[in-house]
Short mmCIF file of C-alpha atoms in Angstrom, two decimals:
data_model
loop_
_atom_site.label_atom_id
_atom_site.label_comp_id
_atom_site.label_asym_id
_atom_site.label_seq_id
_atom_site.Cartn_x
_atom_site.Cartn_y
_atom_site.Cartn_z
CA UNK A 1477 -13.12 -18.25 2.92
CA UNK A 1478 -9.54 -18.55 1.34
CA UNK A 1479 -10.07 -15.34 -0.42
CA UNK A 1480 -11.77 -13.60 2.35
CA UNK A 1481 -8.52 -13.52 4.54
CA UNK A 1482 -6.82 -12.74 1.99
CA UNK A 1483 -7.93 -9.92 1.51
CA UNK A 1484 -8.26 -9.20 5.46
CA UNK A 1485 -4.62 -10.32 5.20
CA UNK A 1486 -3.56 -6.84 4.76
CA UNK A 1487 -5.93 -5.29 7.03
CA UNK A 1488 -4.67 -7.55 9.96
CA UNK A 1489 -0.64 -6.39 9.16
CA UNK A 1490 -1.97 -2.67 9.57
CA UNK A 1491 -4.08 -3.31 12.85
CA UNK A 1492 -0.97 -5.58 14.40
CA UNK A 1493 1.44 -2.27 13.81
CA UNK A 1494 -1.11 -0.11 15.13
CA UNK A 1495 -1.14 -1.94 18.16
CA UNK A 1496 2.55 -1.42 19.04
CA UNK A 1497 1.27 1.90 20.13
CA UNK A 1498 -0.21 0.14 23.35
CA UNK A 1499 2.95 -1.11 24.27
CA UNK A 1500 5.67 1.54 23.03
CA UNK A 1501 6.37 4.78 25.46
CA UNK A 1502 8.30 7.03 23.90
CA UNK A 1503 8.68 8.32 20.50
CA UNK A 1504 10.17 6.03 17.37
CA UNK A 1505 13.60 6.33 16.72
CA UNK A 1506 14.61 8.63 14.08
CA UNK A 1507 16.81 5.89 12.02
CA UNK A 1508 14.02 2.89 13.15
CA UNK A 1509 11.57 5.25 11.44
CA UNK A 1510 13.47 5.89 8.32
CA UNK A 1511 14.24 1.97 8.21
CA UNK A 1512 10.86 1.12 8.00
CA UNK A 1513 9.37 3.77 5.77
CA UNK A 1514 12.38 2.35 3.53
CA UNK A 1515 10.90 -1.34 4.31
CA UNK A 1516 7.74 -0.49 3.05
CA UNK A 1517 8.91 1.57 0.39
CA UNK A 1518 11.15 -1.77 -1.19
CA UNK A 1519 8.13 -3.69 -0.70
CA UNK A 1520 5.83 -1.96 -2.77
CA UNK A 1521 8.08 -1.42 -5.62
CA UNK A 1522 9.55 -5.40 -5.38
CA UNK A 1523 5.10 -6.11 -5.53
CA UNK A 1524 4.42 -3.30 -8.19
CA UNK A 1525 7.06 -5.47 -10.52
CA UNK A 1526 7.02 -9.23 -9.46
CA UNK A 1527 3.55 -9.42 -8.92
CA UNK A 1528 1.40 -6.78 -10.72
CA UNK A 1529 2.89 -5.53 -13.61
CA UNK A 1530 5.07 -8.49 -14.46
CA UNK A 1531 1.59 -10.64 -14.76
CA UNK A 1532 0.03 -7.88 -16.63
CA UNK A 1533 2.52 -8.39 -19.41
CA UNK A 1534 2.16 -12.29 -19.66
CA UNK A 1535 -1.48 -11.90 -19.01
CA UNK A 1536 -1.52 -9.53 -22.92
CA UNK A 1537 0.85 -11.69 -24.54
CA UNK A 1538 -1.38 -12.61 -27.43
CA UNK A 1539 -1.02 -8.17 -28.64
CA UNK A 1540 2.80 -9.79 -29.53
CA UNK A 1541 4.95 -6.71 -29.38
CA UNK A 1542 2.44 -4.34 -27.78
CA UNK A 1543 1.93 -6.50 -24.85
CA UNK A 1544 3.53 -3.74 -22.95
CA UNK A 1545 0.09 -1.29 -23.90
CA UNK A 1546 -1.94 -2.75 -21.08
CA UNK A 1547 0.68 -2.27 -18.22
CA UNK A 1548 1.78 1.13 -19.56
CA UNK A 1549 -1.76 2.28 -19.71
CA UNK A 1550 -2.58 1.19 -16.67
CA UNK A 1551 0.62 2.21 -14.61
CA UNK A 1552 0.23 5.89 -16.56
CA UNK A 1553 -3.58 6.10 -14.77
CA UNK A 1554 -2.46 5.10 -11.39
CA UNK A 1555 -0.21 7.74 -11.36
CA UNK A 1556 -2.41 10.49 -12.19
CA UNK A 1557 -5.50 8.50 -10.40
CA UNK A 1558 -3.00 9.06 -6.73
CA UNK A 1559 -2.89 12.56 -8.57
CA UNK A 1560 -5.99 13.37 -8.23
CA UNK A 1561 -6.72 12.04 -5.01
CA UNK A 1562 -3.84 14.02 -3.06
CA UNK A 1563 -5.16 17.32 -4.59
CA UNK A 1564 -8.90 16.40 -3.68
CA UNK A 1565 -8.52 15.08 -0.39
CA UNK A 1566 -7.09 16.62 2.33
CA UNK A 1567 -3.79 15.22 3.91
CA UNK A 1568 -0.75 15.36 5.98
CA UNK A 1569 1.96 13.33 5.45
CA UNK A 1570 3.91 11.96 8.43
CA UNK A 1571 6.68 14.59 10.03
CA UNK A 1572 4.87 17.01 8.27
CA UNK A 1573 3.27 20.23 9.81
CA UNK A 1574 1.77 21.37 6.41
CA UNK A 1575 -1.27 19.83 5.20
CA UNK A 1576 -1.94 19.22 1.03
CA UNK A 1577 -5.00 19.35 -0.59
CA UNK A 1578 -8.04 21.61 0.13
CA UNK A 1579 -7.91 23.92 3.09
CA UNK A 1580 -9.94 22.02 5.73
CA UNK A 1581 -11.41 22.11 9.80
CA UNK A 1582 -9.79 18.89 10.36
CA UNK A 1583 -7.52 17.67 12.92
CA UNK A 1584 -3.81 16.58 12.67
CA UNK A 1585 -4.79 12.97 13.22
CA UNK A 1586 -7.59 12.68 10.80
CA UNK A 1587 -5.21 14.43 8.04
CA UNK A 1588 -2.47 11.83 9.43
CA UNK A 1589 -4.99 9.33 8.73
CA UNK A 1590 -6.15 10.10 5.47
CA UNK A 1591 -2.74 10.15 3.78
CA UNK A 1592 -2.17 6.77 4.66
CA UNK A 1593 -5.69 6.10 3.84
CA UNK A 1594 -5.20 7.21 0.12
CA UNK A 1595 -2.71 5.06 -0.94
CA UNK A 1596 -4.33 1.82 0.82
CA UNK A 1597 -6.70 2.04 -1.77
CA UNK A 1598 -4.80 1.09 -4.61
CA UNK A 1599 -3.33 -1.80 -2.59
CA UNK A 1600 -6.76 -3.30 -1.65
CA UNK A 1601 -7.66 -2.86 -5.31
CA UNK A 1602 -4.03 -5.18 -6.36
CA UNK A 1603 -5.23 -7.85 -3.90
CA UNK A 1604 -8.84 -7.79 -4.96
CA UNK A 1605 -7.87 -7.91 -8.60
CA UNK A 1606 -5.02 -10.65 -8.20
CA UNK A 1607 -7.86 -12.71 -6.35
CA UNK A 1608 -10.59 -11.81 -8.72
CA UNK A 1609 -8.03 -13.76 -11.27
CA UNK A 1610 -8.00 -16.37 -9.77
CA UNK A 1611 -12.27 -16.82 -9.10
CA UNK A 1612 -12.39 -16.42 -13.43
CA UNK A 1613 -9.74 -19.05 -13.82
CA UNK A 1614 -6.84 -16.68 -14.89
CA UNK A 1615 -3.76 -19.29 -15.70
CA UNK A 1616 -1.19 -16.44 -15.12
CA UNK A 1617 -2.53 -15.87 -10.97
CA UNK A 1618 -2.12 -18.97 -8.73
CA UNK A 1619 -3.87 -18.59 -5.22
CA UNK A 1620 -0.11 -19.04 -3.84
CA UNK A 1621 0.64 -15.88 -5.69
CA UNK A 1622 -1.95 -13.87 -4.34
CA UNK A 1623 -1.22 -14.59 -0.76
CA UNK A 1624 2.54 -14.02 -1.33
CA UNK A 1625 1.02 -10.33 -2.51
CA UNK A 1626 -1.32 -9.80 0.64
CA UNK A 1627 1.48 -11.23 3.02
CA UNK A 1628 3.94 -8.70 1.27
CA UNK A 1629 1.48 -6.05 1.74
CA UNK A 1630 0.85 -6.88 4.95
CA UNK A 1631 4.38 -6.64 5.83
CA UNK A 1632 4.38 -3.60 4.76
CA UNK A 1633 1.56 -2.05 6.46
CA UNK A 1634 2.90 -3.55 9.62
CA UNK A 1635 5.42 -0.19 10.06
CA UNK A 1636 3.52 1.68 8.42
CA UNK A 1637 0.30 1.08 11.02
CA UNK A 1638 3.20 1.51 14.00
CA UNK A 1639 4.10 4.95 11.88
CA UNK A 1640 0.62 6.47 11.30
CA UNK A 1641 -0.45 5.85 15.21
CA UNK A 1642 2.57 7.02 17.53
CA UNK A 1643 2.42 10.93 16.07
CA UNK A 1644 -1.04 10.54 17.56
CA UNK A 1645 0.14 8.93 20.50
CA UNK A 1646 2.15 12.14 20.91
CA UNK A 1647 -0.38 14.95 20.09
CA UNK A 1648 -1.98 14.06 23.26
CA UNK A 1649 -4.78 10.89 21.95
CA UNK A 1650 -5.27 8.46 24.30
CA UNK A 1651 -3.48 4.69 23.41
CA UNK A 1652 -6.94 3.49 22.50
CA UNK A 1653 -7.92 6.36 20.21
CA UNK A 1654 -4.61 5.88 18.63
CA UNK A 1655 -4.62 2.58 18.35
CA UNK A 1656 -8.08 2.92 16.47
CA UNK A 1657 -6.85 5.34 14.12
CA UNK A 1658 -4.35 3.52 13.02
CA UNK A 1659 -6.04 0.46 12.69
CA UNK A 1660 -8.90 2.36 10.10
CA UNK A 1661 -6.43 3.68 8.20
CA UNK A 1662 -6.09 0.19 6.78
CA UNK A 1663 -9.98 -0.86 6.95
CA UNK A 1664 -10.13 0.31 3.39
CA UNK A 1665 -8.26 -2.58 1.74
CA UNK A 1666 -10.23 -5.26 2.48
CA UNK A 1667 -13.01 -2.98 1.37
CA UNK A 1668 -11.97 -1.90 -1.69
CA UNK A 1669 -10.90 -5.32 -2.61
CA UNK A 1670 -14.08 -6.99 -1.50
CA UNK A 1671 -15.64 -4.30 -3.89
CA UNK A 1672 -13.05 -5.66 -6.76
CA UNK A 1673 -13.66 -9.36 -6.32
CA UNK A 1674 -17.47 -9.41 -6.13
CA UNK A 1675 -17.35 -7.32 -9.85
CA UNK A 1676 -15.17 -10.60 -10.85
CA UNK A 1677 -17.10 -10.81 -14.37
CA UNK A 1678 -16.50 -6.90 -15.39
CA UNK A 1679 -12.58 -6.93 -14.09
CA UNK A 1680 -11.47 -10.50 -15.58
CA UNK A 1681 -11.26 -8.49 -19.15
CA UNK A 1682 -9.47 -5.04 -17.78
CA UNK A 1683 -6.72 -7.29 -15.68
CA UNK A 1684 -4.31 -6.21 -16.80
CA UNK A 1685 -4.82 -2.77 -16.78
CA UNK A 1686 -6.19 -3.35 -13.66
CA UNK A 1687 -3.02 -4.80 -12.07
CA UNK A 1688 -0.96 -2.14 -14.01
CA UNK A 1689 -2.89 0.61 -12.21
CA UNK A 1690 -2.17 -0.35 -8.84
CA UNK A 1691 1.31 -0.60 -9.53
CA UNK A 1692 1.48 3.20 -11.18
CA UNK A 1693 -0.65 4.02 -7.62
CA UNK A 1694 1.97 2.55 -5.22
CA UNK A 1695 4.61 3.60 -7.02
CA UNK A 1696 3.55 7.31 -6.89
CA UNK A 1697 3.11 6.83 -3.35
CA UNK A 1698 6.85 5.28 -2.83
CA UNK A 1699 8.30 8.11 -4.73
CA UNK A 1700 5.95 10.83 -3.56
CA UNK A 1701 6.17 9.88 0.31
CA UNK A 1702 8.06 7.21 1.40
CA UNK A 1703 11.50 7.88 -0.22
CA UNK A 1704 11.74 11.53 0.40
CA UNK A 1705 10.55 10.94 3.99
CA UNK A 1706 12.78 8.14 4.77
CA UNK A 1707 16.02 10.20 3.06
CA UNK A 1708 15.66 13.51 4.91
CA UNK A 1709 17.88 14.37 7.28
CA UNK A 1710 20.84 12.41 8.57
CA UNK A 1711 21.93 8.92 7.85
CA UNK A 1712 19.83 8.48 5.10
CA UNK A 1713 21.53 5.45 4.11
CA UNK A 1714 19.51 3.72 7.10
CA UNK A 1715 15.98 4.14 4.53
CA UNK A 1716 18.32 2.53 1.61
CA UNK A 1717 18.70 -0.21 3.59
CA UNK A 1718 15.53 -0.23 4.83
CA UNK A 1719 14.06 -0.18 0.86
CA UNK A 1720 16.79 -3.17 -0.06
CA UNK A 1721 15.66 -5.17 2.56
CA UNK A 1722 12.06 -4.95 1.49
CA UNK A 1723 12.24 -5.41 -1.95
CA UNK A 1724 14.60 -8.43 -1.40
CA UNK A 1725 12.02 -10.03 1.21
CA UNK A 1726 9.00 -9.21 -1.12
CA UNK A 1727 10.96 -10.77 -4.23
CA UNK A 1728 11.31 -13.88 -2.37
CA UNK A 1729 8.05 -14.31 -1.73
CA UNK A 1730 7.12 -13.84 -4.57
CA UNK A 1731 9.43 -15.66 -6.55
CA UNK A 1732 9.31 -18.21 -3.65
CA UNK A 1733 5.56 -18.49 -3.29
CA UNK A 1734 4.51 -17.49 -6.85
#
């Protein structure tokens, strides 16, 4: 049960954000919205170091000097795996008019939904492996560890639920539909790392790389999305703040909890 909410940990932070849309009337604040796309953005680089590839390393010490090969291998195949998936799938990134990825029938929110969709994967993967650790006795992942990473993601997911369900909101969906939306966008964490914990026996061995590759896939979608979206425009300072916040916060609980 411990390690079923943790991995519904980060489900829950996503469905709580979405659910601001009930409440909220009007649109987000320009600088509120850059803050919190910087938030999220600090997190996920302050969990991509502290807590995936940071382990990764200590978890290959016995290569000596190449103990690096793992987390570089990994990190380099996250990248190109987030690659892949934004020219395959079809997307629209948030204050965007102008979908990526094939030319598709589907609607603004779907597309609005699927971006955010894409880069929960790799996060319910970093849960699922960090817990699958933990089930094969790993002496590098404590169970305090992993719940510092799916509180940390769940922080995150918190704005970025709020984020993905108001431009909804505003197209003309109904609260509930938005609300819903939102809330799916994260439903493929827990799934993905429900899929990563039950393979326990065939991940234990590819940890590291494992951990390694869901830091290279957040930290394509930080610089890819989050960074450029929360700097456009004026007072771009507001997302810098936003990002040192969240990386402070995360490294805390990390350090704190780890």
């Amino acid at each position: 049960m411990m390690i079923f909410w943790g991995l519904m940990i980060p489900f829950i932070g996503t469905a709580l954000g979405a659910g601001c849309v009930l409440f909220v009337k009007k649109e987000l604040n320009p600088g509120l919205q850059k803050a919190l796309l910087g938030f999220a953005a600090g997190v996920m680089v302050a969990a991509s170091v502290w807590s995936l590839l940071i382990p990764a390393m200590d978890m290959s010490e016995r290569l000596g000097k190449w103990a690096f090969a793992p987390a570089a291998i990994g990190f380099t195949i996250g990248i190109l795996f987030l690659l892949f998936l934004d020219h395959i799938i079809p997307h629209l990134h948030i204050g965007s008019d102008k979908s990526e990825g094939p030319i598709t029938s589907l609607g603004k929110s779907a597309m609005l939904v699927l971006a955010v969709t894409i880069h929960n994967i790799p996060e319910g993967i970093s849960s699922g492996a960090v817990f699958a650790g933990i089930l094969m006795g790993n002496a590098e992942v404590t169970m305090m560890g992993a719940f510092a990473l799916s509180i940390g993601i769940a922080i995150q997911n918190f704005p970025e639920g709020f984020i993905v369900s108001l431009p909804i909101k505003n197209e003309g969906g109904s609260r509930k539909k938005a609300f819903y939306y939102g809330a799916m966008s994260g439903i493929v964490e827990p799934i993905s790392g429900g899929i990563t914990v039950l393979l326990a026996s065939y991940v234990t061995p590819a940890l590291p790389y494992l951990l390694a590759f869901a830091a290279g896939a957040m930290i394509y979608v930080v610089v890819e999305e989050l960074v450029p979206e929360s700097a456009e425009g004026e007072h771009s300072n507001i997302g810098t703040l936003g990002f040192a916040a969240g990386f402070v916060l995360m490294m805390i609980l990390d350090v704190a909890l780890g």
